[in-house]
Each structure stands twice: as structure tokens, then as C-alpha cells.
Coordinates of C-alpha atoms in Angstrom, one line a residue:
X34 CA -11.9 13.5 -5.4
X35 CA -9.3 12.5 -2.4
X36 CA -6.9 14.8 -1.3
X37 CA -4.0 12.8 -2.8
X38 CA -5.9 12.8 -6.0
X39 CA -6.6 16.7 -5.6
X40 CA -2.7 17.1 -5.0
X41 CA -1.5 15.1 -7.7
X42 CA -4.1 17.5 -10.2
X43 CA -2.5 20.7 -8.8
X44 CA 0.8 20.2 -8.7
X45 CA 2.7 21.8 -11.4
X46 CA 4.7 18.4 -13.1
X47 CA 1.0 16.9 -13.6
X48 CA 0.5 17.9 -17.2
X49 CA 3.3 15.6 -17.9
X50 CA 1.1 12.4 -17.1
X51 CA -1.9 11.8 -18.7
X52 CA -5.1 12.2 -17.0
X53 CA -5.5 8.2 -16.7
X54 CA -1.4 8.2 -15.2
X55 CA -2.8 11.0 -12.7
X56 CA -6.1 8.4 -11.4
X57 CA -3.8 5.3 -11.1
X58 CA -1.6 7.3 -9.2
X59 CA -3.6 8.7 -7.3
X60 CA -5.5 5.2 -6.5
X61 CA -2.3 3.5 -5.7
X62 CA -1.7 6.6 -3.0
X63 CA -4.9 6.5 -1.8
X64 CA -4.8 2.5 -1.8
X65 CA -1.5 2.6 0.3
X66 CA -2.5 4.7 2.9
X67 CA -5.4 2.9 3.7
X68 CA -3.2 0.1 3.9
X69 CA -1.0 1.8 6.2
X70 CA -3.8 2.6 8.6
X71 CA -4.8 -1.0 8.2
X72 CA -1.4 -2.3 9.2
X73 CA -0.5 -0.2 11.9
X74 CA -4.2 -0.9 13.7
X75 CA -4.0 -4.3 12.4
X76 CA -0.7 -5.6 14.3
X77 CA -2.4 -2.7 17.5
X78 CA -5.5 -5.4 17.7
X79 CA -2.6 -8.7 17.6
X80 CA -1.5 -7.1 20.3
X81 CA -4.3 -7.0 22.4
X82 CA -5.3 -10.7 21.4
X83 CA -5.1 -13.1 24.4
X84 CA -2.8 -15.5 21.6
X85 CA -0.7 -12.5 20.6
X86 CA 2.2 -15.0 20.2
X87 CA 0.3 -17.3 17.9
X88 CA 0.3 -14.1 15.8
X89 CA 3.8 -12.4 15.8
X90 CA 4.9 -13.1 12.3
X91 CA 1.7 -11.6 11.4
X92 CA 2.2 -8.3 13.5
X93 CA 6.1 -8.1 12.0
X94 CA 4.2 -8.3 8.7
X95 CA 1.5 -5.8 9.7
X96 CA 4.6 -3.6 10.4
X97 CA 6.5 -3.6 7.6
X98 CA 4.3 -3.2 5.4
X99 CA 2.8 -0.3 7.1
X100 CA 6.4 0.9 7.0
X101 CA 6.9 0.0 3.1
X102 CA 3.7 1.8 2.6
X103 CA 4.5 4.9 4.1
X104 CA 8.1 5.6 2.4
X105 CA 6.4 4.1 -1.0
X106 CA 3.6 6.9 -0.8
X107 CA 6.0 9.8 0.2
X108 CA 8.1 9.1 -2.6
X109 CA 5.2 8.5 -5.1
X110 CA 4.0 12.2 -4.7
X111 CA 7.0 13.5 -5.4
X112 CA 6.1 14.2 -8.7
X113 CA 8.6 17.2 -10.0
X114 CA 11.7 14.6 -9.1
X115 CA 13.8 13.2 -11.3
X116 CA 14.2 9.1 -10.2
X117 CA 14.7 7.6 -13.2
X118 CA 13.6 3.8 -12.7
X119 CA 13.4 4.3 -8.8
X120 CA 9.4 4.7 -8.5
X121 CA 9.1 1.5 -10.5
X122 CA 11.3 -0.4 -7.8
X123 CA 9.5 1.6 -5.0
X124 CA 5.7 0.0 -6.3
X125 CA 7.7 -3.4 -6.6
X126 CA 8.9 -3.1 -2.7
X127 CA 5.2 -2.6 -1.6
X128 CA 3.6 -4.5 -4.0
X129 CA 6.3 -7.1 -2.3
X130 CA 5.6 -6.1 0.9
X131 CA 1.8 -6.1 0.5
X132 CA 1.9 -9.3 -0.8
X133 CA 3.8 -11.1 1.9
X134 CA 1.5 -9.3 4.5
X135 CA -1.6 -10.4 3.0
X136 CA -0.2 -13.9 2.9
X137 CA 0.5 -13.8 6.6
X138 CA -3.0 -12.4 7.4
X139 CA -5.2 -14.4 5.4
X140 CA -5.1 -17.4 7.0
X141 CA -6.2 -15.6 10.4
X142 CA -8.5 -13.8 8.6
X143 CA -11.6 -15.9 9.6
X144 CA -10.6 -16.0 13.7
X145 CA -9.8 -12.4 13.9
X146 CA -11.7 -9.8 11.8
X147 CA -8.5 -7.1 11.8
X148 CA -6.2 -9.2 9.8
X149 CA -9.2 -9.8 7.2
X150 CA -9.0 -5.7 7.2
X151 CA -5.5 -5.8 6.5
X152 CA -5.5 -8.4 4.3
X153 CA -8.2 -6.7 2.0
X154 CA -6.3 -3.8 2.3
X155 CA -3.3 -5.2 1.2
X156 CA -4.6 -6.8 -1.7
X157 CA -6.2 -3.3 -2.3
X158 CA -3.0 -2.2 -2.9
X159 CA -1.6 -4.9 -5.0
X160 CA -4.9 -4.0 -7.7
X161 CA -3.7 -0.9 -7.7
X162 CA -0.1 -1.4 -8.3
X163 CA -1.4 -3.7 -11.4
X164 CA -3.7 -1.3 -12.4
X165 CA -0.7 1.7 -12.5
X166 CA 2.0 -0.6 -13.8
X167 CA -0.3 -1.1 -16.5
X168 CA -1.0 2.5 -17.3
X169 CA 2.9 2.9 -17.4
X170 CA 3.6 0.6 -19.8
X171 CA 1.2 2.1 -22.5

């Protein structure tokens, strides 16, 4: 079990989600802060690239969404607050963010291995935001 997972367990609002609410959570954490690591050491490696300009949409992407990650998972482990709709729009911002990032990498995938990283990251991500926006709907 992760440590986001073994914080989201512990912490004393978790008997108000379900046990299958706590692993999409949980996955969609864990998910985005892989992707952050991806991100931020993806657009490190454009940078060392001889065509680093060829690839500076892709390291503003790499950026954001590293960015988009990390405020997305620090609000998502808030658990005992009281945002109303906010978390959904949160996951909608990095699921957005993730998306546009992956869509910037993946056609650079094949020349330069770290943006295939990030890209797989990213669409980690966006499997898990599916996967937890389905578990709050039910």
C-alpha cells in the first residue's frame, strides 16, 4: 500500500468514502505524483537536448502540468475540508492539463524516450481520473 494510500486510510474523514472512493483516490494521488516527477524531469532532459528549441512547447507543457499536478494532489488529500464541487473542477484542471501535455509529448515520444515517460504518465493520470470520476458518480 503507497503512502498516499496509507494516509487516505488513517485519516479520520475516511469512513465517510467507501473503501472503493478511498483506492481511486488514492490511485489518482499516486498517479499524479508520478506524473509530476515525470514532468519536472521530463522538460530537465528537453533541456539538455542539442534541439531544445524544437521542443519548448513541450517543456511549457511538461511544466504546467507538473504544476497542475502538484496543487491537484495537495488539495485532493485534504480530505476533512469542506469544497463543495471544487475537487471535481480540480481533477478536471489536471485531467486538462494532463491531457494537453500528453498531446504535446507524444509525437516526440519515439525521438526522445523522456517525453514517452511523460506522456505515459500523463495518460496514467487521465485513467485514473476516469476511473475516480466514475466511482463518484455511483
Amino acid at each position: 500500500m503507497s503512502p498516499s494510500r496509507q494516509a487516505l486510510v488513517v485519516h479520520p474523514a475516511a469512513p465517510d468514502m467507501d473503501e472503493e472512493q478511498r483506492a481511486a483516490l488514492g490511485a489518482c494521488i499516486d498517479a499524479a505524483l508520478a506524473c509530476t516527477q515525470a514532468c519536472i524531469s521530463g522538460a530537465d532532459s528537453c533541456l539538455e537536448e542539442p534541439a531544445v528549441a524544437e521542443l519548448r512547447s513541450v517543456i511549457r507543457w511538461q511544466q504546467n502540468c507538473a504544476s497542475v499536478c502538484t496543487a491537484a494532489v495537495q488539495m485532493l488529500s485534504r480530505l476533512g475540508s469542506d469544497f463543495g464541487s471544487m475537487p471535481d473542477s480540480v481533477v478536471r484542471m489536471m485531467s486538462e492539463a494532463c491531457e494537453r501535455c500528453e498531446e504535446a509529448c507524444r509525437p516526440v515520444a519515439d525521438s526522445y524516450l523522456h517525453c514517452r515517460i511523460t506522456a505515459d504518465a500523463c495518460q496514467a493520470v487521465l485513467e485514473s481520473v476516469a476511473a475516480l470520476m466514475a466511482r463518484s458518480e455511483r
